[in-house]
């Protein structure tokens, strides 16, 4: 897919603030600091569109980006980071759950893990929740550039076992490996959306 325009639309906490034009959406989710915003930027070929940070918990609202005026990328706040304020933590569950449960245009959820670490219980819960709700998902292990090819292979097979899945896409926001595979999935899901 050729990205001709990518712009930030809005940050939202409440469903009343979500875009209402019924376009297909791709949601990016995963633990805090795992690389969600970086993945969005690298897929789009933009640098600072989704704000990235080495401080976990940077993205605390649901951020909508309009791509080609045709569909949305949605950057969800990361879960599982202990040091975010309690109020934020309390808000996270209901906010993200509401988002995931109420969007008819959610054609694909991209669940992101860090290829250097074994997926957590929360990653598994998220995956199982999406599956049981009938939401299409794809699992991505990012920061693949930080591992040797042997390490990456071992890590992917371990992650497949933990998450009980056949396919995990290895990705790197540094060299964009995995981008073609992800774009193919995104394009197909958008094309199927009526
Ligand atoms: P929160 O919004 O805080 O939950 O974080 P996030 O999941 O959006 O992570 P973000 O994209 O901000 O990235 C966190 C850190 O990981 C940053 O320092 C990024 O530069 C780094 N990072 C992300 N993806 C990659 C990657 O593929 N390779 C390498 N080497 N670093 C990465
Ligand atoms: Mg972020």
Coordinates of C-alpha atoms and ligand atoms in Angstrom, one line a residue:
X1 CA 0.0 0.0 0.0
X2 CA 1.2 3.5 -0.9
X3 CA 0.8 5.9 2.0
X4 CA -0.1 9.2 0.5
X5 CA -1.2 10.9 3.7
X6 CA -0.9 10.2 7.4
X7 CA -2.1 12.6 10.0
X8 CA -2.9 12.7 13.7
X9 CA -6.7 13.1 14.2
X10 CA -7.3 13.1 17.9
X11 CA -6.7 11.6 21.3
X12 CA -9.7 10.1 23.0
X13 CA -10.7 8.5 26.2
X14 CA -14.5 8.2 25.7
X15 CA -16.4 6.6 22.9
X16 CA -18.1 9.9 22.3
X17 CA -14.8 11.2 21.1
X18 CA -14.0 8.4 18.7
X19 CA -14.2 9.2 15.0
X20 CA -17.7 8.5 13.6
X21 CA -17.1 8.1 9.9
X22 CA -17.2 4.3 10.1
X23 CA -13.9 3.7 8.4
X24 CA -11.9 0.5 9.0
X25 CA -9.4 0.7 11.8
X26 CA -6.2 -1.2 12.8
X27 CA -5.4 -1.2 16.5
X28 CA -1.9 -1.5 17.9
X29 CA -1.6 -2.9 21.4
X30 CA 0.8 -4.4 23.8
X31 CA 2.8 -3.9 26.9
X32 CA 4.2 -0.4 27.8
X33 CA 7.4 0.5 25.9
X34 CA 7.2 -2.6 23.7
X35 CA 7.4 -0.4 20.6
X36 CA 3.8 0.3 19.5
X37 CA 4.3 3.9 18.5
X38 CA 7.5 3.1 16.7
X39 CA 5.8 0.3 14.7
X40 CA 3.2 2.8 13.6
X41 CA 5.8 5.4 12.6
X42 CA 7.9 2.8 10.7
X43 CA 5.0 1.3 8.8
X44 CA 4.0 4.8 7.7
X45 CA 7.5 5.9 7.0
X46 CA 7.0 8.9 9.3
X47 CA 9.2 9.8 12.2
X48 CA 7.4 11.8 14.9
X49 CA 3.7 11.1 14.0
X50 CA 3.1 8.7 16.9
X51 CA 5.1 9.9 19.9
X52 CA 7.7 7.5 21.1
X53 CA 9.8 7.5 24.2
X54 CA 12.2 5.5 26.2
X55 CA 10.0 6.2 29.2
X56 CA 7.3 3.5 29.5
X57 CA 3.7 4.8 29.6
X58 CA 4.2 7.6 27.1
X59 CA 0.9 6.9 25.3
X60 CA -1.9 7.2 27.8
X61 CA -4.8 8.0 25.6
X62 CA -6.3 6.4 22.5
X63 CA -4.7 8.1 19.6
X64 CA -6.3 8.0 16.1
X65 CA -4.3 8.6 12.9
X66 CA -6.0 8.9 9.6
X67 CA -4.2 7.2 6.7
X68 CA -4.9 8.1 3.1
X69 CA -8.2 9.6 4.4
X70 CA -9.4 6.0 4.1
X71 CA -8.7 4.1 7.3
X72 CA -7.3 4.6 10.8
X73 CA -4.4 3.4 12.8
X74 CA -5.2 3.4 16.5
X75 CA -2.4 3.6 19.0
X76 CA -3.6 2.2 22.3
X77 CA -2.0 2.9 25.7
X78 CA 0.3 0.1 26.8
X79 CA -0.6 -2.2 29.6
X80 CA 1.3 -3.8 32.4
X81 CA 3.6 -0.9 33.4
X82 CA 3.8 -0.8 37.1
X83 CA 4.9 2.8 37.5
X84 CA 2.0 4.6 35.9
X85 CA -0.1 6.4 38.4
X86 CA -2.9 4.3 40.0
X87 CA -5.6 6.5 38.4
X88 CA -4.2 5.8 35.0
X89 CA -4.1 2.1 35.6
X90 CA -7.7 2.1 36.8
X91 CA -8.7 3.9 33.7
X92 CA -6.8 1.7 31.3
X93 CA -8.9 -1.4 31.5
X94 CA -12.3 0.1 31.0
X95 CA -11.0 2.6 28.4
X96 CA -9.3 0.0 26.2
X97 CA -12.0 -2.6 26.7
X98 CA -14.7 -0.2 25.7
X99 CA -12.7 0.7 22.6
X100 CA -12.2 -2.9 21.6
X101 CA -15.7 -3.9 22.3
X102 CA -17.5 -1.1 20.5
X103 CA -15.7 -0.5 17.2
X104 CA -17.5 -2.2 14.3
X105 CA -14.7 -1.0 12.0
X106 CA -11.9 -2.8 14.0
X107 CA -10.7 -5.0 11.2
X108 CA -7.4 -6.0 12.7
X109 CA -5.7 -5.9 16.1
X110 CA -1.9 -6.0 16.1
X111 CA -0.7 -7.4 19.3
X112 CA 2.9 -6.5 19.9
X113 CA 5.5 -8.2 22.0
X114 CA 9.2 -7.6 22.5
X115 CA 11.3 -10.3 20.8
X116 CA 13.9 -10.1 23.6
X117 CA 11.4 -11.1 26.3
X118 CA 9.0 -14.0 26.8
X119 CA 5.3 -12.8 26.4
X120 CA 3.6 -12.2 29.7
X121 CA 0.4 -13.4 31.2
X122 CA -1.2 -10.2 30.1
X123 CA -0.2 -10.7 26.5
X124 CA -1.8 -14.2 26.6
X125 CA -5.0 -12.8 28.2
X126 CA -5.2 -10.1 25.6
X127 CA -4.8 -12.6 22.8
X128 CA -7.4 -15.0 24.3
X129 CA -9.8 -12.1 24.8
X130 CA -9.5 -11.0 21.2
X131 CA -10.0 -14.5 19.9
X132 CA -13.0 -15.2 22.1
X133 CA -14.5 -12.0 20.9
X134 CA -14.0 -13.0 17.3
X135 CA -11.6 -10.1 16.6
X136 CA -9.0 -10.8 13.9
X137 CA -5.5 -10.4 15.3
X138 CA -1.9 -10.8 14.3
X139 CA 1.0 -11.1 16.7
X140 CA 4.2 -9.2 16.1
X141 CA 7.5 -9.6 17.9
X142 CA 9.3 -6.3 17.5
X143 CA 12.9 -5.1 18.2
X144 CA 14.0 -8.1 16.1
X145 CA 17.2 -6.1 15.2
X146 CA 18.4 -6.5 18.8
X147 CA 18.8 -10.3 18.4
X148 CA 21.0 -12.5 16.3
X149 CA 19.1 -14.7 13.8
X150 CA 19.6 -17.8 16.1
X151 CA 18.3 -15.9 19.1
X152 CA 15.4 -14.6 17.1
X153 CA 14.4 -18.1 16.0
X154 CA 14.5 -19.4 19.5
X155 CA 12.6 -16.4 20.8
X156 CA 9.8 -16.8 18.2
X157 CA 9.4 -20.5 18.9
X158 CA 9.2 -19.8 22.6
X159 CA 6.7 -17.0 22.1
X160 CA 4.6 -19.2 19.9
X161 CA 4.4 -21.8 22.6
X162 CA 3.6 -19.4 25.3
X163 CA 0.9 -17.6 23.3
X164 CA -0.3 -20.9 21.7
X165 CA -0.2 -19.6 18.1
X166 CA 1.4 -20.7 14.9
X167 CA 2.3 -17.4 13.4
X168 CA 4.3 -14.5 14.9
X169 CA 5.7 -11.9 12.6
X170 CA 9.2 -10.7 13.5
X171 CA 9.5 -6.9 13.1
X172 CA 12.1 -4.2 13.4
X173 CA 11.3 -0.5 13.4
X174 CA 15.0 0.1 12.8
X175 CA 15.2 -1.7 9.4
X176 CA 11.5 -2.3 8.7
X177 CA 11.9 -6.0 8.4
X178 CA 8.4 -7.5 8.6
X179 CA 6.7 -4.4 7.1
X180 CA 5.7 -6.1 3.8
X181 CA 4.1 -9.0 5.7
X182 CA 2.1 -6.6 8.0
X183 CA 1.0 -4.3 5.2
X184 CA -0.3 -7.4 3.3
X185 CA -2.4 -8.4 6.2
X186 CA -3.6 -4.8 6.8
X187 CA -4.5 -4.3 3.1
X188 CA -6.4 -7.6 3.0
X189 CA -8.4 -6.9 6.1
X190 CA -9.3 -3.4 4.9
X191 CA -10.4 -4.8 1.5
X192 CA -12.7 -7.2 3.2
X193 CA -14.5 -4.5 5.3
X194 CA -17.9 -3.6 4.0
Ligands
LIG1 P1 4.2 3.4 25.4 O1 3.4 4.3 24.5 O2 5.0 4.1 26.4 O3 3.5 2.3 25.9 O4 5.4 2.8 24.5 P2 5.4 2.2 23.0 O5 4.9 0.8 23.1 O6 4.6 3.1 22.1 O7 6.9 2.1 22.6 P3 7.8 3.2 21.8 O8 7.4 3.1 20.3 O9 7.7 4.5 22.4 O10 9.2 2.6 21.9 C1 9.9 2.4 23.2 C2 11.4 2.3 23.0 O11 11.8 1.2 22.2 C3 11.9 3.6 22.2 O12 13.2 3.9 22.8 C4 12.1 3.0 20.8 O13 13.1 3.7 20.1 C5 12.5 1.6 21.0 N1 12.1 0.7 19.9 C6 10.9 0.5 19.4 N2 10.8 -0.3 18.4 C7 12.1 -0.7 18.2 C8 12.8 -1.6 17.3 O14 12.2 -2.3 16.4 N3 14.1 -1.7 17.4 C9 14.9 -1.1 18.3 N4 16.2 -1.3 18.4 N5 14.3 -0.2 19.2 C10 13.0 0.0 19.1
LIG2 MG1 3.4 4.7 22.6

